[in-house]
Each structure stands twice: as structure tokens, then as C-alpha cells.
Amino acid sequence: MAGIRDFEVMRSFIRMCNDGWQQGWHERNGGNLTYRLRDSEIAQFEPFFRRDRGWVPMGVTAENLSGAYFIATGSGKFLRNADIAPEDNLCIVEINKAADAWRILWGLEQGGRPTSELPTHFLNHSVRTAATKGQSRVIYHAHTPAVIALTYILPLSARDFTRALWQSATECPVVFPQGVGVVDWMVPGGTEIAKASAELMKLYDAVIWAHHGIFCAGPDFDLSFGLMHTIEKAADIYLRILGSGQRIRQTISDGNLRDLAAAFGITLNEEFLD
Ligand code: 13P
Ligand code: ZN
């Protein structure tokens, strides 16, 4: 029988866990990743599934994810260990028909449950799937130090963060033309922060959690990792500017942003332009 790593989607999932670890975004069990499987991928994994584990209520519901399947990191599991033992650190979960509970079909063989942020992943998948007509498949949460640091300095508004990030590297507006959302500090791991995040995910494919990290959405692993990486790198540049102690002489102007949008054929969120 084939092994779980024989499947491209599982290899890509594990690679992304590793990539984030190598960036320094996943101290201990920090961060989590989920992927909404395609029907063809579910069929490939079918020989690995066991259906003897019970349904667990999720505390939130999203009709458009009825019967969906996800690969998810386990709660309390370290992303750096995903590659060493995927069967102990990752799982595949099925969502029930009522779309309000999950059960584990594969993985977490030493026990455990999917990430404590599953309600946020689930509602984010729901709104991004709807917003992209089914294209969105990945939700990624990372503890990115530069963005976290900025949440102590900048006002916690989408406008302040979006403008600071757009002005910190020329490619940023092209990568996230809608901008980024910001959730004020909230208790993580619950349904309230999940609902607040999902409201913003209707507008943005990246949402910052104050003093905690970022959630990014994307149609595949490359684009969601790349979005996280681009935002974090821009935040790091911004911090270097602030930390230099020098006066800012020039920046990317609103005129520059509009020229960029025209040249790249993208529509920038007008709310964030002067
Ligand atoms: P989990 O280990 O439950 O995924 O939690 C990590 C985390 O980053 C919580 O926000
Ligand atoms: Zn976290």
C-alpha cells in the first residue's frame, strides 16, 4: 500500500510546515495550517481513513463546508515535527452534513485533536471559499515577529497597517491589493475570535491578530505562504526604518501606488489611498 507521503498534497502541506519553522514563525506549537481537500484528493486518501472516532462539536457552523475534508495540524503539536512523524502531528478531518462538527479520519495516532484555532480556520475557509468561488483552499496562521512587534506601535486599524506595509516594499500592493485586516487583542482559540476574523476575511485575504500573529488565505500552498512571507518581510523593513533612528526623508507616495496599480493591472483598495 502507498504511504501517506506518496501524495503530492501531503508533501506540500509538510513542506509548508517546515518552511514556516525555518522562518522562525513556529516556536513550540505556535501557528497552525489547514487545507481543504479536493474530491480527487479525498478519493486518494480513502484507503487510509478509519471512521471509528466520534464527532466533536465545533461551536460554529458554515453551510458551504458541509461534508468538507481538511488536512490540519494538531493542537499542541510542533510544526517542526510534521516532517518527522506526520501521522502523529497532523490529521485529516471530515466535517459532518450539518457543518457543525468534525471527526478525525486519519492521523494524530498518539491522540489529540486538530488545532485549537479550528473554529477560525473553519469560518475563514467558509468566507474565502465563498469570496473566491471555491478557489481558496489554504488557511495559514503564523507567529510572525515583525508584524507582532508592529501591533505595539501602529494604531490597530486596517488603514494604518495596510499603508505602512504597502509603503515598505514596492511589490506589496501587488501581492495584497485589498490590504490587510486587523483584529484587536482577543482571547485566542475560541469562537468569538473566529467570528471577528471571518468578518474581516470577507474583505481581506490576510488578517493580523494584535500581539499574536497573522492569518493568511490562498488558493494553494505557494501563494498563502508567499503572502505571509511578503507581509512579514515588509513589517520587518518598517521596523528597521523605525529602529534606525533616522528621519524618514521619502516613501512610496500615493501617486506611486496609483502608477503601480496601473502598470500591474491591479485595483488597489481605494479606502486606503489618500
Ligand atoms: P494549536 O497548537 O492549538 O494549533 O495552537 C497554536 C496557536 O498558535 C494558537 O493560536
Ligand atoms: Zn497562534
mmCIF file of C-alpha atoms and ligand atoms in Angstrom:
data_model
loop_
_atom_site.group_PDB
_atom_site.id
_atom_site.type_symbol
_atom_site.label_atom_id
_atom_site.label_comp_id
_atom_site.label_asym_id
_atom_site.label_seq_id
_atom_site.Cartn_x
_atom_site.Cartn_y
_atom_site.Cartn_z
ATOM 1 C CA MET A 1 0.000 0.000 0.000
ATOM 2 C CA ALA A 2 1.100 3.545 -0.710
ATOM 3 C CA GLY A 3 2.387 5.682 2.163
ATOM 4 C CA ILE A 4 0.820 8.998 3.166
ATOM 5 C CA ARG A 5 3.822 10.850 1.729
ATOM 6 C CA ASP A 6 3.209 9.405 -1.711
ATOM 7 C CA PHE A 7 0.596 12.112 -2.217
ATOM 8 C CA GLU A 8 1.675 15.472 -3.540
ATOM 9 C CA VAL A 9 -0.770 17.409 -1.375
ATOM 10 C CA MET A 10 0.560 15.829 1.843
ATOM 11 C CA ARG A 11 4.171 16.504 0.813
ATOM 12 C CA SER A 12 3.294 20.132 0.071
ATOM 13 C CA PHE A 13 1.490 20.504 3.413
ATOM 14 C CA ILE A 14 4.507 19.147 5.309
ATOM 15 C CA ARG A 15 6.896 21.308 3.304
ATOM 16 C CA MET A 16 4.936 24.426 4.263
ATOM 17 C CA CYS A 17 5.098 23.478 7.982
ATOM 18 C CA ASN A 18 8.874 23.179 7.561
ATOM 19 C CA ASP A 19 9.211 26.413 5.621
ATOM 20 C CA GLY A 20 7.390 28.332 8.354
ATOM 21 C CA TRP A 21 9.514 26.672 11.032
ATOM 22 C CA GLN A 22 12.673 27.672 9.201
ATOM 23 C CA GLN A 23 11.456 31.276 9.057
ATOM 24 C CA GLY A 24 11.190 31.296 12.869
ATOM 25 C CA TRP A 25 7.406 31.608 12.906
ATOM 26 C CA HIS A 26 6.546 28.421 14.816
ATOM 27 C CA GLU A 27 8.137 28.430 18.257
ATOM 28 C CA ARG A 28 6.944 25.419 20.262
ATOM 29 C CA ASN A 29 3.402 24.672 18.996
ATOM 30 C CA GLY A 30 2.877 28.200 17.649
ATOM 31 C CA GLY A 31 0.926 28.528 14.426
ATOM 32 C CA ASN A 32 -1.284 26.102 12.521
ATOM 33 C CA LEU A 33 -2.236 25.153 8.968
ATOM 34 C CA THR A 34 -5.320 23.709 7.270
ATOM 35 C CA TYR A 35 -6.016 22.681 3.678
ATOM 36 C CA ARG A 36 -9.458 21.984 2.168
ATOM 37 C CA LEU A 37 -9.083 18.798 0.112
ATOM 38 C CA ARG A 38 -10.308 18.376 -3.463
ATOM 39 C CA ASP A 39 -12.656 15.435 -4.214
ATOM 40 C CA SER A 40 -9.879 13.721 -6.203
ATOM 41 C CA GLU A 41 -7.508 14.023 -3.211
ATOM 42 C CA ILE A 42 -10.123 12.679 -0.782
ATOM 43 C CA ALA A 43 -10.505 9.618 -3.014
ATOM 44 C CA GLN A 44 -6.725 9.025 -2.935
ATOM 45 C CA PHE A 45 -6.671 9.121 0.871
ATOM 46 C CA GLU A 46 -9.728 6.851 1.294
ATOM 47 C CA PRO A 47 -7.655 3.677 1.985
ATOM 48 C CA PHE A 48 -6.055 5.472 4.962
ATOM 49 C CA PHE A 49 -9.340 6.513 6.618
ATOM 50 C CA ARG A 50 -10.849 4.979 9.796
ATOM 51 C CA ARG A 51 -14.382 6.025 10.685
ATOM 52 C CA ASP A 52 -14.485 4.770 14.287
ATOM 53 C CA ARG A 53 -13.726 8.097 16.007
ATOM 54 C CA GLY A 54 -16.691 10.199 17.159
ATOM 55 C CA TRP A 55 -17.987 13.581 16.010
ATOM 56 C CA VAL A 56 -16.886 16.601 18.051
ATOM 57 C CA PRO A 57 -18.987 19.822 18.003
ATOM 58 C CA MET A 58 -17.123 22.848 16.698
ATOM 59 C CA GLY A 59 -19.171 25.697 18.235
ATOM 60 C CA VAL A 60 -19.574 27.378 14.829
ATOM 61 C CA THR A 61 -21.269 26.366 11.607
ATOM 62 C CA ALA A 62 -20.803 27.188 7.896
ATOM 63 C CA GLU A 63 -23.252 25.640 5.450
ATOM 64 C CA ASN A 64 -20.948 25.808 2.436
ATOM 65 C CA LEU A 65 -18.446 23.462 4.165
ATOM 66 C CA SER A 66 -20.955 20.652 4.781
ATOM 67 C CA GLY A 67 -19.134 17.352 4.144
ATOM 68 C CA ALA A 68 -15.740 19.033 3.524
ATOM 69 C CA TYR A 69 -12.427 17.343 4.362
ATOM 70 C CA PHE A 70 -9.352 19.134 5.713
ATOM 71 C CA ILE A 71 -5.749 18.311 6.451
ATOM 72 C CA ALA A 72 -4.954 20.074 9.749
ATOM 73 C CA THR A 73 -2.067 20.420 12.163
ATOM 74 C CA GLY A 74 -2.749 19.003 15.630
ATOM 75 C CA SER A 75 -3.339 21.147 18.700
ATOM 76 C CA GLY A 76 -0.210 21.411 20.829
ATOM 77 C CA LYS A 77 1.863 19.775 18.077
ATOM 78 C CA PHE A 78 5.065 21.406 16.882
ATOM 79 C CA LEU A 79 5.118 22.248 13.159
ATOM 80 C CA ARG A 80 8.824 21.327 13.083
ATOM 81 C CA ASN A 81 7.775 17.732 13.832
ATOM 82 C CA ALA A 82 5.298 17.417 10.958
ATOM 83 C CA ASP A 83 8.013 16.063 8.680
ATOM 84 C CA ILE A 84 9.410 13.608 11.239
ATOM 85 C CA ALA A 85 6.063 11.969 12.043
ATOM 86 C CA PRO A 86 3.114 13.294 10.021
ATOM 87 C CA GLU A 87 0.818 10.570 11.398
ATOM 88 C CA ASP A 88 1.377 11.839 14.987
ATOM 89 C CA ASN A 89 1.293 15.595 14.348
ATOM 90 C CA LEU A 90 -1.223 16.048 11.530
ATOM 91 C CA CYS A 91 -4.731 14.791 10.859
ATOM 92 C CA ILE A 92 -7.400 14.626 8.190
ATOM 93 C CA VAL A 93 -10.831 15.624 9.481
ATOM 94 C CA GLU A 94 -14.263 15.290 7.945
ATOM 95 C CA ILE A 95 -16.994 17.883 8.577
ATOM 96 C CA ASN A 96 -20.496 16.487 9.170
ATOM 97 C CA LYS A 97 -23.536 17.215 6.991
ATOM 98 C CA ALA A 98 -24.841 19.839 9.450
ATOM 99 C CA ALA A 99 -21.402 21.542 9.151
ATOM 100 C CA ASP A 100 -21.085 21.999 12.906
ATOM 101 C CA ALA A 101 -18.830 19.088 13.976
ATOM 102 C CA TRP A 102 -15.660 17.269 12.890
ATOM 103 C CA ARG A 103 -14.223 13.771 13.254
ATOM 104 C CA ILE A 104 -10.695 12.503 12.684
ATOM 105 C CA LEU A 105 -10.326 10.010 9.818
ATOM 106 C CA TRP A 106 -6.531 9.781 9.755
ATOM 107 C CA GLY A 107 -3.573 10.866 11.901
ATOM 108 C CA LEU A 108 -2.917 12.023 15.488
ATOM 109 C CA GLU A 109 -2.192 8.379 16.210
ATOM 110 C CA GLN A 110 -0.832 9.118 19.686
ATOM 111 C CA GLY A 111 -4.060 11.002 20.496
ATOM 112 C CA GLY A 112 -5.019 14.664 20.294
ATOM 113 C CA ARG A 113 -7.308 16.903 18.336
ATOM 114 C CA PRO A 114 -7.000 19.343 15.452
ATOM 115 C CA THR A 115 -5.622 22.826 16.150
ATOM 116 C CA SER A 116 -7.394 24.857 18.830
ATOM 117 C CA GLU A 117 -7.844 27.507 16.129
ATOM 118 C CA LEU A 118 -10.044 25.187 14.068
ATOM 119 C CA PRO A 119 -13.109 27.475 14.526
ATOM 120 C CA THR A 120 -11.142 30.375 12.977
ATOM 121 C CA HIS A 121 -9.747 28.191 10.184
ATOM 122 C CA PHE A 122 -13.223 26.805 9.519
ATOM 123 C CA LEU A 123 -15.028 30.171 9.315
ATOM 124 C CA ASN A 124 -12.146 31.681 7.327
ATOM 125 C CA HIS A 125 -12.335 28.779 4.854
ATOM 126 C CA SER A 126 -16.066 29.367 4.590
ATOM 127 C CA VAL A 127 -15.844 33.077 3.734
ATOM 128 C CA ARG A 128 -12.766 32.750 1.482
ATOM 129 C CA THR A 129 -14.307 29.778 -0.387
ATOM 130 C CA ALA A 130 -17.411 31.916 -0.991
ATOM 131 C CA ALA A 131 -15.401 35.043 -1.899
ATOM 132 C CA THR A 132 -13.245 33.178 -4.437
ATOM 133 C CA LYS A 133 -15.952 30.917 -5.938
ATOM 134 C CA GLY A 134 -14.263 27.830 -4.488
ATOM 135 C CA GLN A 135 -10.649 28.688 -5.401
ATOM 136 C CA SER A 136 -9.398 29.288 -1.837
ATOM 137 C CA ARG A 137 -8.049 26.138 -0.128
ATOM 138 C CA VAL A 138 -5.378 27.108 2.424
ATOM 139 C CA ILE A 139 -5.655 28.937 5.752
ATOM 140 C CA TYR A 140 -2.322 29.555 7.487
ATOM 141 C CA HIS A 141 -1.657 31.008 10.925
ATOM 142 C CA ALA A 142 1.880 32.026 11.952
ATOM 143 C CA HIS A 143 3.534 33.892 14.816
ATOM 144 C CA THR A 144 5.464 36.384 12.699
ATOM 145 C CA PRO A 145 7.691 38.540 14.928
ATOM 146 C CA ALA A 146 7.895 41.788 12.928
ATOM 147 C CA VAL A 147 4.129 42.030 12.446
ATOM 148 C CA ILE A 148 3.567 41.206 16.115
ATOM 149 C CA ALA A 149 6.035 43.943 17.104
ATOM 150 C CA LEU A 150 4.246 46.469 14.872
ATOM 151 C CA THR A 151 0.969 45.788 16.696
ATOM 152 C CA TYR A 152 2.539 47.538 19.714
ATOM 153 C CA ILE A 153 3.405 50.646 17.724
ATOM 154 C CA LEU A 154 0.844 51.321 14.995
ATOM 155 C CA PRO A 155 -2.841 52.077 15.594
ATOM 156 C CA LEU A 156 -4.755 48.787 15.274
ATOM 157 C CA SER A 157 -6.584 49.723 12.078
ATOM 158 C CA ALA A 158 -6.640 48.127 8.629
ATOM 159 C CA ARG A 159 -5.771 51.511 7.105
ATOM 160 C CA ASP A 160 -2.695 52.142 9.276
ATOM 161 C CA PHE A 161 -1.301 48.633 8.782
ATOM 162 C CA THR A 162 -2.079 48.452 5.075
ATOM 163 C CA ARG A 163 -0.444 51.806 4.308
ATOM 164 C CA ALA A 164 2.638 51.044 6.417
ATOM 165 C CA LEU A 165 3.082 47.683 4.672
ATOM 166 C CA TRP A 166 2.349 48.985 1.156
ATOM 167 C CA GLN A 167 4.955 51.718 1.664
ATOM 168 C CA SER A 168 7.592 49.306 2.986
ATOM 169 C CA ALA A 169 8.266 47.367 -0.215
ATOM 170 C CA THR A 170 7.241 48.156 -3.788
ATOM 171 C CA GLU A 171 5.769 44.716 -4.544
ATOM 172 C CA CYS A 172 3.460 44.727 -1.506
ATOM 173 C CA PRO A 173 0.462 46.464 -3.111
ATOM 174 C CA VAL A 174 0.668 43.962 -5.973
ATOM 175 C CA VAL A 175 0.655 40.986 -3.581
ATOM 176 C CA PHE A 176 -2.173 42.229 -1.339
ATOM 177 C CA PRO A 177 -4.082 44.953 -3.237
ATOM 178 C CA GLN A 178 -7.090 44.689 -0.906
ATOM 179 C CA GLY A 179 -4.884 45.393 2.134
ATOM 180 C CA VAL A 180 -4.871 43.613 5.479
ATOM 181 C CA GLY A 181 -7.436 43.486 8.278
ATOM 182 C CA VAL A 182 -6.627 43.876 11.976
ATOM 183 C CA VAL A 183 -8.339 42.185 14.924
ATOM 184 C CA ASP A 184 -7.880 43.880 18.290
ATOM 185 C CA TRP A 185 -6.429 41.739 21.079
ATOM 186 C CA MET A 186 -8.798 38.854 21.867
ATOM 187 C CA VAL A 187 -8.547 35.513 23.642
ATOM 188 C CA PRO A 188 -7.307 33.011 21.021
ATOM 189 C CA GLY A 189 -8.641 29.522 20.394
ATOM 190 C CA GLY A 190 -12.353 30.283 20.611
ATOM 191 C CA THR A 191 -15.416 31.051 18.565
ATOM 192 C CA GLU A 192 -15.506 34.817 19.275
ATOM 193 C CA ILE A 193 -12.113 35.484 17.681
ATOM 194 C CA ALA A 194 -13.145 33.131 14.862
ATOM 195 C CA LYS A 195 -16.216 35.245 14.075
ATOM 196 C CA ALA A 196 -14.285 38.531 14.295
ATOM 197 C CA SER A 197 -11.589 37.168 11.944
ATOM 198 C CA ALA A 198 -14.060 35.775 9.434
ATOM 199 C CA GLU A 199 -15.874 39.128 9.213
ATOM 200 C CA LEU A 200 -12.559 40.680 8.083
ATOM 201 C CA MET A 201 -11.703 37.727 5.817
ATOM 202 C CA LYS A 202 -14.756 38.713 3.760
ATOM 203 C CA LEU A 203 -12.724 41.784 2.742
ATOM 204 C CA TYR A 204 -9.066 40.718 3.009
ATOM 205 C CA ASP A 205 -7.045 37.555 2.443
ATOM 206 C CA ALA A 206 -4.746 38.438 5.360
ATOM 207 C CA VAL A 207 -5.808 39.342 8.884
ATOM 208 C CA ILE A 208 -3.473 40.409 11.686
ATOM 209 C CA TRP A 209 -4.214 39.416 15.286
ATOM 210 C CA ALA A 210 -2.867 42.098 17.649
ATOM 211 C CA HIS A 211 0.077 40.899 19.772
ATOM 212 C CA HIS A 212 -0.302 37.374 18.322
ATOM 213 C CA GLY A 213 0.306 36.841 14.585
ATOM 214 C CA ILE A 214 -1.341 36.628 11.163
ATOM 215 C CA PHE A 215 -3.902 34.506 9.322
ATOM 216 C CA CYS A 216 -3.449 34.231 5.546
ATOM 217 C CA ALA A 217 -5.678 32.584 2.949
ATOM 218 C CA GLY A 218 -4.839 31.398 -0.532
ATOM 219 C CA PRO A 219 -5.694 29.011 -3.363
ATOM 220 C CA ASP A 220 -2.537 26.936 -2.838
ATOM 221 C CA PHE A 221 0.441 26.495 -0.516
ATOM 222 C CA ASP A 222 2.823 28.694 -2.512
ATOM 223 C CA LEU A 223 0.520 31.702 -2.641
ATOM 224 C CA SER A 224 -0.589 31.562 1.000
ATOM 225 C CA PHE A 225 2.991 31.082 2.227
ATOM 226 C CA GLY A 226 4.163 33.826 -0.135
ATOM 227 C CA LEU A 227 1.515 36.205 1.192
ATOM 228 C CA MET A 228 2.585 35.570 4.791
ATOM 229 C CA HIS A 229 6.255 35.975 3.844
ATOM 230 C CA THR A 230 5.662 39.225 1.937
ATOM 231 C CA ILE A 231 3.699 40.817 4.780
ATOM 232 C CA GLU A 232 6.208 39.767 7.423
ATOM 233 C CA LYS A 233 9.164 40.983 5.362
ATOM 234 C CA ALA A 234 7.504 44.374 4.811
ATOM 235 C CA ALA A 235 6.831 44.650 8.559
ATOM 236 C CA ASP A 236 10.483 43.820 9.225
ATOM 237 C CA ILE A 237 11.599 46.587 6.836
ATOM 238 C CA TYR A 238 9.239 49.050 8.538
ATOM 239 C CA LEU A 239 10.680 48.147 11.952
ATOM 240 C CA ARG A 240 14.233 48.625 10.643
ATOM 241 C CA ILE A 241 13.264 52.086 9.437
ATOM 242 C CA LEU A 242 11.776 52.979 12.825
ATOM 243 C CA GLY A 243 14.738 51.414 14.636
ATOM 244 C CA SER A 244 17.295 53.303 12.543
ATOM 245 C CA GLY A 245 16.509 56.464 14.480
ATOM 246 C CA GLN A 246 16.700 58.407 11.219
ATOM 247 C CA ARG A 247 14.069 60.791 9.929
ATOM 248 C CA ILE A 248 12.051 59.375 7.004
ATOM 249 C CA ARG A 249 13.051 61.549 4.034
ATOM 250 C CA GLN A 250 10.916 59.859 1.377
ATOM 251 C CA THR A 251 8.472 56.999 0.974
ATOM 252 C CA ILE A 252 6.283 55.376 -1.688
ATOM 253 C CA SER A 253 3.686 58.078 -2.335
ATOM 254 C CA ASP A 254 0.013 57.617 -3.120
ATOM 255 C CA GLY A 255 0.846 58.716 -6.667
ATOM 256 C CA ASN A 256 3.463 55.952 -6.848
ATOM 257 C CA LEU A 257 0.879 53.452 -5.590
ATOM 258 C CA ARG A 258 -1.587 54.510 -8.293
ATOM 259 C CA ASP A 259 1.136 54.263 -11.001
ATOM 260 C CA LEU A 260 1.999 50.778 -9.730
ATOM 261 C CA ALA A 261 -1.638 49.692 -9.875
ATOM 262 C CA ALA A 262 -1.962 50.940 -13.455
ATOM 263 C CA ALA A 263 1.296 49.267 -14.561
ATOM 264 C CA PHE A 264 0.424 45.902 -12.980
ATOM 265 C CA GLY A 265 -3.267 45.995 -13.906
ATOM 266 C CA ILE A 266 -4.458 45.673 -10.297
ATOM 267 C CA THR A 267 -7.142 47.524 -8.374
ATOM 268 C CA LEU A 268 -5.956 48.872 -5.039
ATOM 269 C CA ASN A 269 -8.420 49.276 -2.187
ATOM 270 C CA GLU A 270 -9.359 52.958 -2.611
ATOM 271 C CA GLU A 271 -10.249 53.197 1.088
ATOM 272 C CA PHE A 272 -6.563 53.130 1.895
ATOM 273 C CA LEU A 273 -5.408 55.731 -0.627
ATOM 274 C CA ASP A 274 -5.469 59.461 0.058
HETATM 275 P P1 13P B 1 -2.505 24.957 18.449
HETATM 276 O O1 13P B 1 -1.292 24.213 18.948
HETATM 277 O O2 13P B 1 -3.768 24.500 19.144
HETATM 278 O O3 13P B 1 -2.609 24.897 16.948
HETATM 279 O O4 13P B 1 -2.351 26.480 18.868
HETATM 280 C C1 13P B 1 -1.238 27.221 18.458
HETATM 281 C C2 13P B 1 -1.560 28.650 18.236
HETATM 282 O O5 13P B 1 -0.838 29.318 17.535
HETATM 283 C C3 13P B 1 -2.771 29.232 18.866
HETATM 284 O O6 13P B 1 -3.069 30.499 18.346
HETATM 285 ZN ZN ZN B 2 -1.332 31.462 17.451
#
